[in-house]
PDB file of C-alpha atoms in Angstrom:
ATOM      1  CA  MET A  20     111.211 121.385  91.280  1.00 42.00           C
ATOM      2  CA  ALA A  21     112.221 118.037  90.680  1.00 45.00           C
ATOM      3  CA  GLU A  22     115.914 119.478  90.876  1.00 48.00           C
ATOM      4  CA  GLU A  23     114.943 120.573  94.351  1.00 77.00           C
ATOM      5  CA  LEU A  24     115.066 117.605  95.694  1.00 84.00           C
ATOM      6  CA  THR A  25     117.743 115.628  97.860  1.00 87.00           C
ATOM      7  CA  GLN A  26     119.130 112.212  96.810  1.00 86.00           C
ATOM      8  CA  ALA A  27     116.985 111.526 100.471  1.00 86.00           C
ATOM      9  CA  GLU A  28     114.427 113.280  99.691  1.00 90.00           C
ATOM     10  CA  LEU A  29     113.966 110.815  95.669  1.00 90.00           C
ATOM     11  CA  ASP A  30     114.263 107.941  97.977  1.00 91.00           C
ATOM     12  CA  LEU A  31     111.218 108.223  99.809  1.00 92.00           C
ATOM     13  CA  LEU A  32     109.596 108.987  97.188  1.00 93.00           C
ATOM     14  CA  SER A  33     110.813 106.220  95.337  1.00 93.00           C
ATOM     15  CA  GLN A  34     108.932 104.102  98.133  1.00 92.00           C
ATOM     16  CA  ILE A  35     106.041 106.090  98.687  1.00 95.00           C
ATOM     17  CA  ALA A  36     104.853 106.158  95.200  1.00 94.00           C
ATOM     18  CA  GLY A  37     107.277 104.113  93.002  1.00 93.00           C
ATOM     19  CA  LEU A  38     108.622 106.843  91.358  1.00 90.00           C
ATOM     20  CA  HIS A  39     111.664 108.017  90.071  1.00 87.00           C
ATOM     21  CA  GLY A  40     112.167 111.260  88.639  1.00 82.00           C
ATOM     22  CA  MET A  41     108.960 113.657  87.944  1.00 85.00           C
ATOM     23  CA  PRO A  42     106.002 111.355  86.240  1.00 89.00           C
ATOM     24  CA  LYS A  43     103.938 111.929  82.994  1.00 89.00           C
ATOM     25  CA  GLY A  44     100.434 113.303  83.970  1.00 93.00           C
ATOM     26  CA  ALA A  45      98.659 114.920  87.043  1.00 97.00           C
ATOM     27  CA  PHE A  46     100.442 115.215  89.953  1.00 97.00           C
ATOM     28  CA  ASN A  47     100.841 116.661  93.456  1.00 97.00           C
ATOM     29  CA  ILE A  48     103.756 117.001  94.860  1.00 95.00           C
ATOM     30  CA  ARG A  49     104.217 117.776  98.659  1.00 95.00           C
ATOM     31  CA  ARG A  50     107.794 118.309 100.911  1.00 95.00           C
ATOM     32  CA  ASP A  51     107.498 119.635 104.048  1.00 95.00           C
ATOM     33  CA  GLY A  52     104.270 121.580 104.183  1.00 93.00           C
ATOM     34  CA  GLU A  53     105.216 123.156 100.305  1.00 93.00           C
ATOM     35  CA  LEU A  54     104.054 122.010  97.383  1.00 94.00           C
ATOM     36  CA  VAL A  55     107.062 120.938  94.828  1.00 94.00           C
ATOM     37  CA  GLU A  56     105.106 120.183  91.495  1.00 94.00           C
ATOM     38  CA  ARG A  57     102.060 120.084  90.347  1.00 96.00           C
ATOM     39  CA  ASN A  58     100.369 119.239  86.695  1.00 96.00           C
ATOM     40  CA  SER A  59      97.231 119.321  85.628  1.00 97.00           C
ATOM     41  CA  SER A  60      95.956 116.839  82.628  1.00 96.00           C
ATOM     42  CA  ALA A  61      93.625 117.444  80.062  1.00 97.00           C
ATOM     43  CA  ASN A  62      90.353 114.889  82.354  1.00 97.00           C
ATOM     44  CA  ILE A  63      92.788 115.772  85.318  1.00 98.00           C
ATOM     45  CA  GLU A  64      92.540 118.985  87.403  1.00 98.00           C
ATOM     46  CA  ILE A  65      94.538 119.558  90.208  1.00 98.00           C
ATOM     47  CA  ALA A  66      93.474 122.965  91.917  1.00 98.00           C
ATOM     48  CA  THR A  67      95.260 124.339  95.233  1.00 97.00           C
ATOM     49  CA  LYS A  68      91.699 124.628  98.368  1.00 95.00           C
ATOM     50  CA  THR A  69      90.848 127.593  99.706  1.00 91.00           C
ATOM     51  CA  GLY A  70      90.293 128.468 103.800  1.00 89.00           C
ATOM     52  CA  GLU A  71      92.674 125.378 104.569  1.00 93.00           C
ATOM     53  CA  PRO A  72      96.048 122.772 103.432  1.00 94.00           C
ATOM     54  CA  GLY A  73      95.158 120.918 101.065  1.00 96.00           C
ATOM     55  CA  ILE A  74      94.015 121.047  97.116  1.00 97.00           C
ATOM     56  CA  ASP A  75      90.707 119.673  95.033  1.00 98.00           C
ATOM     57  CA  ILE A  76      91.617 116.532  92.447  1.00 98.00           C
ATOM     58  CA  ARG A  77      88.891 116.592  89.512  1.00 98.00           C
ATOM     59  CA  ILE A  78      88.610 114.201  87.417  1.00 98.00           C
ATOM     60  CA  ALA A  79      86.187 114.618  84.531  1.00 98.00           C
ATOM     61  CA  PRO A  80      83.264 111.759  84.101  1.00 98.00           C
ATOM     62  CA  GLY A  81      84.781 109.557  81.192  1.00 98.00           C
ATOM     63  CA  THR A  82      87.791 109.635  82.172  1.00 98.00           C
ATOM     64  CA  LYS A  83      89.837 106.072  81.423  1.00 97.00           C
ATOM     65  CA  GLY A  84      93.743 104.804  82.393  1.00 95.00           C
ATOM     66  CA  GLU A  85      94.176 107.586  83.628  1.00 97.00           C
ATOM     67  CA  THR A  86      97.426 107.645  86.848  1.00 97.00           C
ATOM     68  CA  VAL A  87      97.005 110.655  89.508  1.00 97.00           C
ATOM     69  CA  PHE A  88     100.605 110.810  92.132  1.00 97.00           C
ATOM     70  CA  ILE A  89      99.656 113.091  94.678  1.00 97.00           C
ATOM     71  CA  PRO A  90     102.620 111.351  97.248  1.00 97.00           C
ATOM     72  CA  VAL A  91     104.070 113.691 100.498  1.00 96.00           C
ATOM     73  CA  ILE A  92     107.929 113.897 101.838  1.00 96.00           C
ATOM     74  CA  VAL A  93     108.408 115.770 105.242  1.00 96.00           C
ATOM     75  CA  THR A  94     112.255 115.921 107.187  1.00 94.00           C
ATOM     76  CA  GLN A  95     111.961 118.453 108.707  1.00 94.00           C
ATOM     77  CA  ALA A  96     112.006 117.830 112.176  1.00 95.00           C
ATOM     78  CA  GLY A  97     109.419 119.132 114.227  1.00 96.00           C
ATOM     79  CA  LEU A  98     107.018 120.148 111.942  1.00 96.00           C
ATOM     80  CA  LYS A  99     103.118 118.567 112.127  1.00 96.00           C
ATOM     81  CA  ASP A 100     101.866 118.641 108.183  1.00 96.00           C
ATOM     82  CA  VAL A 101      98.205 118.523 107.979  1.00 96.00           C
ATOM     83  CA  VAL A 102      97.003 118.875 104.911  1.00 96.00           C
ATOM     84  CA  TYR A 103      92.887 118.284 103.096  1.00 97.00           C
ATOM     85  CA  ASN A 104      92.711 116.105  99.822  1.00 98.00           C
ATOM     86  CA  THR A 105      89.227 115.711  98.646  1.00 98.00           C
ATOM     87  CA  PHE A 106      88.846 113.871  95.540  1.00 98.00           C
ATOM     88  CA  TYR A 107      85.888 113.808  92.491  1.00 98.00           C
ATOM     89  CA  ILE A 108      85.788 111.587  90.814  1.00 98.00           C
ATOM     90  CA  GLY A 109      83.495 111.858  87.614  1.00 98.00           C
ATOM     91  CA  GLU A 110      80.834 109.470  86.284  1.00 98.00           C
ATOM     92  CA  ASP A 111      82.035 106.363  84.371  1.00 98.00           C
ATOM     93  CA  ALA A 112      85.972 107.308  84.693  1.00 98.00           C
ATOM     94  CA  ASP A 113      88.415 104.187  85.367  1.00 98.00           C
ATOM     95  CA  VAL A 114      91.198 105.739  86.936  1.00 98.00           C
ATOM     96  CA  ARG A 115      94.350 105.159  88.893  1.00 98.00           C
ATOM     97  CA  ILE A 116      95.292 107.505  92.383  1.00 98.00           C
ATOM     98  CA  ILE A 117      98.823 106.353  93.827  1.00 97.00           C
ATOM     99  CA  ALA A 118      99.796 108.653  97.478  1.00 96.00           C
ATOM    100  CA  GLY A 119     101.513 107.616 100.790  1.00 93.00           C
ATOM    101  CA  CYS A 120     104.350 109.836 103.217  1.00 96.00           C
ATOM    102  CA  GLY A 121     107.433 109.697 103.664  1.00 96.00           C
ATOM    103  CA  ILE A 122     109.040 110.428 106.698  1.00 96.00           C
ATOM    104  CA  HIS A 123     112.631 110.722 106.288  1.00 95.00           C
ATOM    105  CA  ASN A 124     113.919 112.133 110.318  1.00 95.00           C
ATOM    106  CA  ASP A 125     117.385 113.426 111.916  1.00 94.00           C
ATOM    107  CA  GLY A 126     116.742 115.536 115.084  1.00 95.00           C
ATOM    108  CA  HIS A 127     114.782 114.748 118.201  1.00 95.00           C
ATOM    109  CA  ALA A 128     111.836 116.613 117.470  1.00 97.00           C
ATOM    110  CA  ALA A 129     108.725 114.616 115.887  1.00 97.00           C
ATOM    111  CA  ALA A 130     108.090 115.173 112.649  1.00 97.00           C
ATOM    112  CA  GLU A 131     104.261 114.074 112.200  1.00 97.00           C
ATOM    113  CA  HIS A 132     101.895 114.577 108.596  1.00 97.00           C
ATOM    114  CA  ASP A 133      98.008 113.794 109.226  1.00 97.00           C
ATOM    115  CA  GLY A 134      96.653 113.264 106.050  1.00 96.00           C
ATOM    116  CA  ILE A 135      92.638 113.888 105.429  1.00 97.00           C
ATOM    117  CA  HIS A 136      91.389 112.333 101.993  1.00 98.00           C
ATOM    118  CA  THR A 137      87.696 112.122 100.872  1.00 98.00           C
ATOM    119  CA  PHE A 138      86.517 110.818  97.833  1.00 98.00           C
ATOM    120  CA  TYR A 139      83.193 111.130  96.141  1.00 98.00           C
ATOM    121  CA  CYS A 140      83.105 108.537  93.941  1.00 98.00           C
ATOM    122  CA  GLY A 141      80.631 109.241  90.922  1.00 98.00           C
ATOM    123  CA  ALA A 142      77.902 106.238  88.840  1.00 98.00           C
ATOM    124  CA  ARG A 143      79.647 103.806  87.971  1.00 98.00           C
ATOM    125  CA  SER A 144      83.246 104.532  88.115  1.00 98.00           C
ATOM    126  CA  LYS A 145      85.715 102.524  89.436  1.00 98.00           C
ATOM    127  CA  VAL A 146      88.703 103.805  91.768  1.00 98.00           C
ATOM    128  CA  VAL A 147      92.122 101.992  92.488  1.00 98.00           C
ATOM    129  CA  TYR A 148      94.315 104.006  95.286  1.00 98.00           C
ATOM    130  CA  VAL A 149      97.329 103.379  96.617  1.00 97.00           C
ATOM    131  CA  GLU A 150      98.377 104.657  99.975  1.00 97.00           C
ATOM    132  CA  LYS A 151     101.729 103.527 101.562  1.00 96.00           C
ATOM    133  CA  HIS A 152     103.507 105.103 104.495  1.00 96.00           C
ATOM    134  CA  TYR A 153     107.013 104.846 105.659  1.00 96.00           C
ATOM    135  CA  GLY A 154     109.403 106.311 108.202  1.00 95.00           C
ATOM    136  CA  GLU A 155     113.332 106.547 108.220  1.00 95.00           C
ATOM    137  CA  GLY A 156     115.950 108.338 109.675  1.00 92.00           C
ATOM    138  CA  ASP A 157     118.741 108.076 112.482  1.00 90.00           C
ATOM    139  CA  GLY A 158     117.347 111.034 114.902  1.00 89.00           C
ATOM    140  CA  ALA A 159     115.668 110.607 117.886  1.00 91.00           C
ATOM    141  CA  GLY A 160     112.356 111.746 116.956  1.00 95.00           C
ATOM    142  CA  GLU A 161     108.897 110.181 116.102  1.00 97.00           C
ATOM    143  CA  ARG A 162     107.538 109.820 112.838  1.00 97.00           C
ATOM    144  CA  ILE A 163     103.910 109.991 112.750  1.00 97.00           C
ATOM    145  CA  LEU A 164     101.495 109.433 110.497  1.00 97.00           C
ATOM    146  CA  ASN A 165      97.795 109.766 111.129  1.00 97.00           C
ATOM    147  CA  PRO A 166      96.090 109.236 107.918  1.00 96.00           C
ATOM    148  CA  THR A 167      91.825 109.779 107.360  1.00 97.00           C
ATOM    149  CA  THR A 168      90.031 108.423 104.178  1.00 98.00           C
ATOM    150  CA  ASN A 169      86.855 109.186 104.334  1.00 98.00           C
ATOM    151  CA  VAL A 170      84.941 107.331 100.684  1.00 98.00           C
ATOM    152  CA  ILE A 171      81.013 108.292  99.385  1.00 98.00           C
ATOM    153  CA  MET A 172      80.594 106.276  96.631  1.00 98.00           C
ATOM    154  CA  ASP A 173      77.399 106.242  94.473  1.00 98.00           C
ATOM    155  CA  GLU A 174      75.658 103.626  92.255  1.00 98.00           C
ATOM    156  CA  GLY A 175      77.648 101.040  90.802  1.00 98.00           C
ATOM    157  CA  ALA A 176      80.386 102.528  91.497  1.00 98.00           C
ATOM    158  CA  VAL A 177      83.906  99.930  92.632  1.00 98.00           C
ATOM    159  CA  CYS A 178      86.302 101.252  94.875  1.00 98.00           C
ATOM    160  CA  GLU A 179      89.640  99.560  95.791  1.00 98.00           C
ATOM    161  CA  MET A 180      92.045 100.717  98.430  1.00 98.00           C
ATOM    162  CA  GLU A 181      95.341  99.098  99.297  1.00 97.00           C
ATOM    163  CA  LEU A 182      96.227 100.972 102.602  1.00 96.00           C
ATOM    164  CA  THR A 183     100.148 100.145 103.027  1.00 95.00           C
ATOM    165  CA  GLN A 184     102.457 100.689 106.774  1.00 93.00           C
ATOM    166  CA  LEU A 185     106.105  99.583 104.907  1.00 88.00           C
ATOM    167  CA  GLY A 186     107.968 100.009 108.542  1.00 90.00           C
ATOM    168  CA  GLY A 187     109.688 102.990 110.643  1.00 94.00           C
ATOM    169  CA  VAL A 188     106.444 104.182 112.092  1.00 96.00           C
ATOM    170  CA  THR A 189     106.527 105.103 115.789  1.00 97.00           C
ATOM    171  CA  SER A 190     103.037 105.687 115.685  1.00 97.00           C
ATOM    172  CA  THR A 191      99.571 106.120 113.483  1.00 97.00           C
ATOM    173  CA  ILE A 192      96.395 106.222 114.440  1.00 97.00           C
ATOM    174  CA  ARG A 193      93.668 104.989 111.182  1.00 97.00           C
ATOM    175  CA  ASP A 194      90.215 105.966 110.816  1.00 97.00           C
ATOM    176  CA  THR A 195      88.616 104.733 107.524  1.00 97.00           C
ATOM    177  CA  ASP A 196      85.126 105.931 106.866  1.00 98.00           C
ATOM    178  CA  ALA A 197      82.604 105.113 103.407  1.00 98.00           C
ATOM    179  CA  THR A 198      79.380 104.872 102.847  1.00 98.00           C
ATOM    180  CA  LEU A 199      78.412 102.874  99.986  1.00 98.00           C
ATOM    181  CA  GLY A 200      74.953 102.870  97.481  1.00 98.00           C
ATOM    182  CA  PRO A 201      73.387 100.648  95.788  1.00 98.00           C
ATOM    183  CA  ASP A 202      75.289  98.493  93.850  1.00 98.00           C
ATOM    184  CA  ALA A 203      78.713  99.854  95.177  1.00 98.00           C
ATOM    185  CA  ARG A 204      81.858  98.121  96.204  1.00 98.00           C
ATOM    186  CA  LEU A 205      84.405  98.648  98.074  1.00 98.00           C
ATOM    187  CA  VAL A 206      87.673  96.385  98.496  1.00 98.00           C
ATOM    188  CA  LEU A 207      89.735  97.868 101.796  1.00 97.00           C
ATOM    189  CA  THR A 208      93.164  96.319 102.208  1.00 96.00           C
ATOM    190  CA  GLU A 209      95.570  97.174 104.957  1.00 96.00           C
ATOM    191  CA  LYS A 210      98.797  96.026 105.504  1.00 94.00           C
ATOM    192  CA  LEU A 211     100.818  96.917 108.624  1.00 94.00           C
ATOM    193  CA  MET A 212     103.765  96.339 110.441  1.00 93.00           C
ATOM    194  CA  THR A 213     105.779  97.725 113.590  1.00 95.00           C
ATOM    195  CA  HIS A 214     108.364  96.599 115.348  1.00 94.00           C
ATOM    196  CA  GLY A 215     110.057  98.406 118.012  1.00 95.00           C
ATOM    197  CA  ARG A 216     107.907 100.067 120.264  1.00 96.00           C
ATOM    198  CA  GLN A 217     105.932 101.789 117.658  1.00 97.00           C
ATOM    199  CA  THR A 218     101.737 101.662 117.977  1.00 97.00           C
ATOM    200  CA  ALA A 219      99.606 100.987 115.382  1.00 97.00           C
ATOM    201  CA  GLU A 220      95.402 101.699 115.731  1.00 97.00           C
ATOM    202  CA  SER A 221      93.639 101.467 112.720  1.00 96.00           C
ATOM    203  CA  ASN A 222      89.554 102.194 112.981  1.00 97.00           C
ATOM    204  CA  MET A 223      87.250 101.461 110.461  1.00 97.00           C
ATOM    205  CA  LYS A 224      82.858 102.481 109.705  1.00 97.00           C
ATOM    206  CA  VAL A 225      81.391 100.926 106.991  1.00 98.00           C
ATOM    207  CA  GLN A 226      77.672 101.322 106.039  1.00 98.00           C
ATOM    208  CA  LEU A 227      76.236  99.585 103.573  1.00 98.00           C
ATOM    209  CA  THR A 228      72.859 101.574 103.091  1.00 98.00           C
ATOM    210  CA  GLY A 229      72.688 100.832  99.794  1.00 98.00           C
ATOM    211  CA  GLU A 230      71.191  97.520  97.935  1.00 98.00           C
ATOM    212  CA  GLY A 231      73.079  95.673  96.621  1.00 98.00           C
ATOM    213  CA  SER A 232      76.412  97.292  98.208  1.00 98.00           C
ATOM    214  CA  SER A 233      79.078  95.275  99.040  1.00 98.00           C
ATOM    215  CA  VAL A 234      82.370  95.326 100.788  1.00 98.00           C
ATOM    216  CA  GLN A 235      85.057  93.017 101.411  1.00 97.00           C
ATOM    217  CA  VAL A 236      88.197  93.889 104.576  1.00 96.00           C
ATOM    218  CA  ILE A 237      91.309  92.267 104.579  1.00 94.00           C
ATOM    219  CA  SER A 238      93.545  93.552 107.600  1.00 93.00           C
ATOM    220  CA  ARG A 239      97.253  92.009 107.513  1.00 93.00           C
ATOM    221  CA  SER A 240      99.972  92.911 110.292  1.00 94.00           C
ATOM    222  CA  VAL A 241     102.910  91.471 111.284  1.00 93.00           C
ATOM    223  CA  ALA A 242     103.607  93.042 114.587  1.00 95.00           C
ATOM    224  CA  LYS A 243     107.908  92.503 116.185  1.00 94.00           C
ATOM    225  CA  ASP A 244     109.554  93.013 119.830  1.00 95.00           C
ATOM    226  CA  ASP A 245     107.287  95.186 121.856  1.00 97.00           C
ATOM    227  CA  SER A 246     105.106  96.490 119.428  1.00 97.00           C
ATOM    228  CA  ILE A 247     101.610  96.944 120.134  1.00 97.00           C
ATOM    229  CA  GLN A 248      98.687  97.069 117.581  1.00 96.00           C
ATOM    230  CA  VAL A 249      94.783  97.424 117.428  1.00 96.00           C
ATOM    231  CA  PHE A 250      92.291  97.128 114.547  1.00 95.00           C
ATOM    232  CA  ASN A 251      88.499  98.329 115.297  1.00 95.00           C
ATOM    233  CA  PRO A 252      86.574  97.015 112.118  1.00 95.00           C
ATOM    234  CA  LEU A 253      82.826  97.699 111.823  1.00 96.00           C
ATOM    235  CA  VAL A 254      80.255  97.156 108.635  1.00 97.00           C
ATOM    236  CA  ILE A 255      77.182  98.061 109.490  1.00 98.00           C
ATOM    237  CA  GLY A 256      74.342  96.620 106.611  1.00 97.00           C
ATOM    238  CA  GLU A 257      71.490  98.671 106.809  1.00 97.00           C
ATOM    239  CA  THR A 258      69.750  96.635 103.624  1.00 97.00           C
ATOM    240  CA  ALA A 259      69.845  93.831 101.247  1.00 98.00           C
ATOM    241  CA  CYS A 260      74.128  93.572 101.293  1.00 98.00           C
ATOM    242  CA  ARG A 261      77.828  91.358 102.072  1.00 97.00           C
ATOM    243  CA  GLY A 262      79.842  91.937 103.782  1.00 97.00           C
ATOM    244  CA  HIS A 263      83.170  90.578 104.921  1.00 96.00           C
ATOM    245  CA  VAL A 264      86.061  91.490 107.108  1.00 95.00           C
ATOM    246  CA  GLN A 265      89.071  89.370 107.730  1.00 93.00           C
ATOM    247  CA  CYS A 266      91.586  90.290 110.371  1.00 92.00           C
ATOM    248  CA  ASP A 267      95.292  88.139 110.170  1.00 92.00           C
ATOM    249  CA  ALA A 268      98.232  89.422 112.843  1.00 94.00           C
ATOM    250  CA  ILE A 269     101.735  87.489 112.909  1.00 93.00           C
ATOM    251  CA  ILE A 270     102.952  87.845 116.421  1.00 94.00           C
ATOM    252  CA  MET A 271     107.152  88.407 117.149  1.00 91.00           C
ATOM    253  CA  GLY A 272     108.883  88.905 120.529  1.00 92.00           C
ATOM    254  CA  ASN A 273     106.263  90.334 122.946  1.00 95.00           C
ATOM    255  CA  ALA A 274     103.948  92.809 120.827  1.00 95.00           C
ATOM    256  CA  LYS A 275      99.995  92.571 121.330  1.00 96.00           C
ATOM    257  CA  VAL A 276      98.593  92.734 119.009  1.00 95.00           C
ATOM    258  CA  LYS A 277      93.777  93.275 119.700  1.00 94.00           C
ATOM    259  CA  ALA A 278      91.789  92.631 116.135  1.00 91.00           C
ATOM    260  CA  ILE A 279      88.306  92.557 117.371  1.00 90.00           C
ATOM    261  CA  PRO A 280      85.722  93.105 114.060  1.00 90.00           C
ATOM    262  CA  GLY A 281      82.537  94.011 114.093  1.00 92.00           C
ATOM    263  CA  ILE A 282      79.187  93.521 112.614  1.00 95.00           C
ATOM    264  CA  GLU A 283      75.954  95.628 112.837  1.00 97.00           C
ATOM    265  CA  ALA A 284      72.364  94.670 110.656  1.00 96.00           C
ATOM    266  CA  ALA A 285      69.567  96.399 110.506  1.00 94.00           C
ATOM    267  CA  SER A 286      68.544  94.404 108.055  1.00 95.00           C
ATOM    268  CA  GLU A 287      67.259  90.731 107.807  1.00 95.00           C
ATOM    269  CA  ASP A 288      68.685  90.547 104.120  1.00 96.00           C
ATOM    270  CA  ALA A 289      72.172  91.880 105.143  1.00 97.00           C
ATOM    271  CA  MET A 290      74.965  88.966 105.291  1.00 97.00           C
ATOM    272  CA  LEU A 291      78.189  90.011 107.003  1.00 96.00           C
ATOM    273  CA  VAL A 292      80.867  87.368 108.004  1.00 95.00           C
ATOM    274  CA  HIS A 293      83.758  88.733 110.745  1.00 93.00           C
ATOM    275  CA  GLU A 294      87.052  86.293 111.846  1.00 90.00           C
ATOM    276  CA  ALA A 295      90.158  86.786 113.305  1.00 88.00           C
ATOM    277  CA  ALA A 296      93.250  84.821 113.373  1.00 90.00           C
ATOM    278  CA  ILE A 297      96.662  86.027 115.566  1.00 89.00           C
ATOM    279  CA  GLY A 298      99.159  83.050 115.738  1.00 88.00           C
ATOM    280  CA  LYS A 299     103.468  83.067 115.678  1.00 85.00           C
ATOM    281  CA  ILE A 300     105.052  82.071 112.402  1.00 81.00           C
ATOM    282  CA  ALA A 301     105.508  77.948 112.510  1.00 76.00           C
ATOM    283  CA  GLY A 302     108.205  76.069 112.825  1.00 78.00           C
ATOM    284  CA  ASP A 303     108.147  74.055 110.908  1.00 81.00           C
ATOM    285  CA  GLN A 304     107.964  76.620 107.610  1.00 80.00           C
ATOM    286  CA  ILE A 305     111.394  78.052 108.736  1.00 81.00           C
ATOM    287  CA  VAL A 306     112.881  74.242 108.607  1.00 82.00           C
ATOM    288  CA  LYS A 307     110.899  73.939 105.570  1.00 81.00           C
ATOM    289  CA  LEU A 308     112.599  77.093 103.984  1.00 80.00           C
ATOM    290  CA  GLU A 309     116.191  75.725 106.034  1.00 80.00           C
ATOM    291  CA  THR A 310     116.179  73.325 103.469  1.00 83.00           C
ATOM    292  CA  LEU A 311     116.795  74.648 100.522  1.00 83.00           C
ATOM    293  CA  GLY A 312     119.168  76.813 101.765  1.00 85.00           C
ATOM    294  CA  LEU A 313     118.240  80.173 102.969  1.00 83.00           C
ATOM    295  CA  THR A 314     119.369  80.876 106.493  1.00 86.00           C
ATOM    296  CA  GLU A 315     116.430  81.539 109.740  1.00 84.00           C
ATOM    297  CA  GLU A 316     116.359  84.930 109.516  1.00 85.00           C
ATOM    298  CA  GLU A 317     116.234  85.168 105.195  1.00 85.00           C
ATOM    299  CA  ALA A 318     113.134  82.315 105.785  1.00 83.00           C
ATOM    300  CA  GLU A 319     111.695  84.592 108.302  1.00 82.00           C
ATOM    301  CA  GLN A 320     111.674  87.210 105.967  1.00 82.00           C
ATOM    302  CA  GLU A 321     110.732  85.752 103.960  1.00 85.00           C
ATOM    303  CA  ILE A 322     107.348  83.994 105.059  1.00 82.00           C
ATOM    304  CA  LEU A 323     106.427  87.224 106.168  1.00 84.00           C
ATOM    305  CA  ASN A 324     107.067  88.899 103.413  1.00 82.00           C
ATOM    306  CA  ASP A 325     104.570  86.267 101.128  1.00 84.00           C
ATOM    307  CA  PHE A 326     102.347  86.984 104.404  1.00 83.00           C
ATOM    308  CA  LEU A 327     101.441  90.879 103.762  1.00 81.00           C
ATOM    309  CA  ASN A 328     101.670  90.734  99.913  1.00 78.00           C
TER     310      ASN A 328
END
């Protein structure tokens, strides 16, 4: 129940899901591999899986204007939490899903969460999916987050995904795989922040199998200190379709960023574009903000916030 959560755990929920207490409607809150509290609504059923850890979320056809919250928090050093969540979004539904994981690790052993999410988007459905990852704690133990996201979209479905790493994550390997049917549209936005000796690897594969399908992949990242980031987005066009891949990164200190955007066309009617840009903050941007009264540190942070948002 909500009263069982510590203030640190409530703060994590606020960071990753914007929650201040238990939400209304459908939600499932998980802590250290165990259920904290769950609620279904008239149109959205959340049920425990059989045979593997995780939940099935079934959204009735035609559901409009509802939000589902499924955040996870990890506070136990030495825990590796693996969860399989499957979403069945009915035809003509229009919903918002808020996920994410926060890790607070004050110990010496690693704390890890691997979330495997699969989305079946029914015909003409619309889904907005927001996932935020965040790590904190005074311990030397690693904070590891390895999300896997699978998306299968039927005819005319629309899915907008915003995948964000706010900071504090020691290492992450992010795998995203999507298959789009006729006239389906996917907008995939990924934002990453790394510092220290953190590492981040993002692998994406989007297959445009249905005529008239389209995807827009937008990757924005900031790499500081000695951190390392690698991006491997790939869009495959198998019919008359449209795809655009854009990777932009700001690099600071001794950080390293490798961006390898890829496109493959198996149809003469596929229209695919990719681009990548990696650079530092321009000195004149800092100077301009300093003339407005900001310190150099404040100016730098303002530029980074604007870039990621």
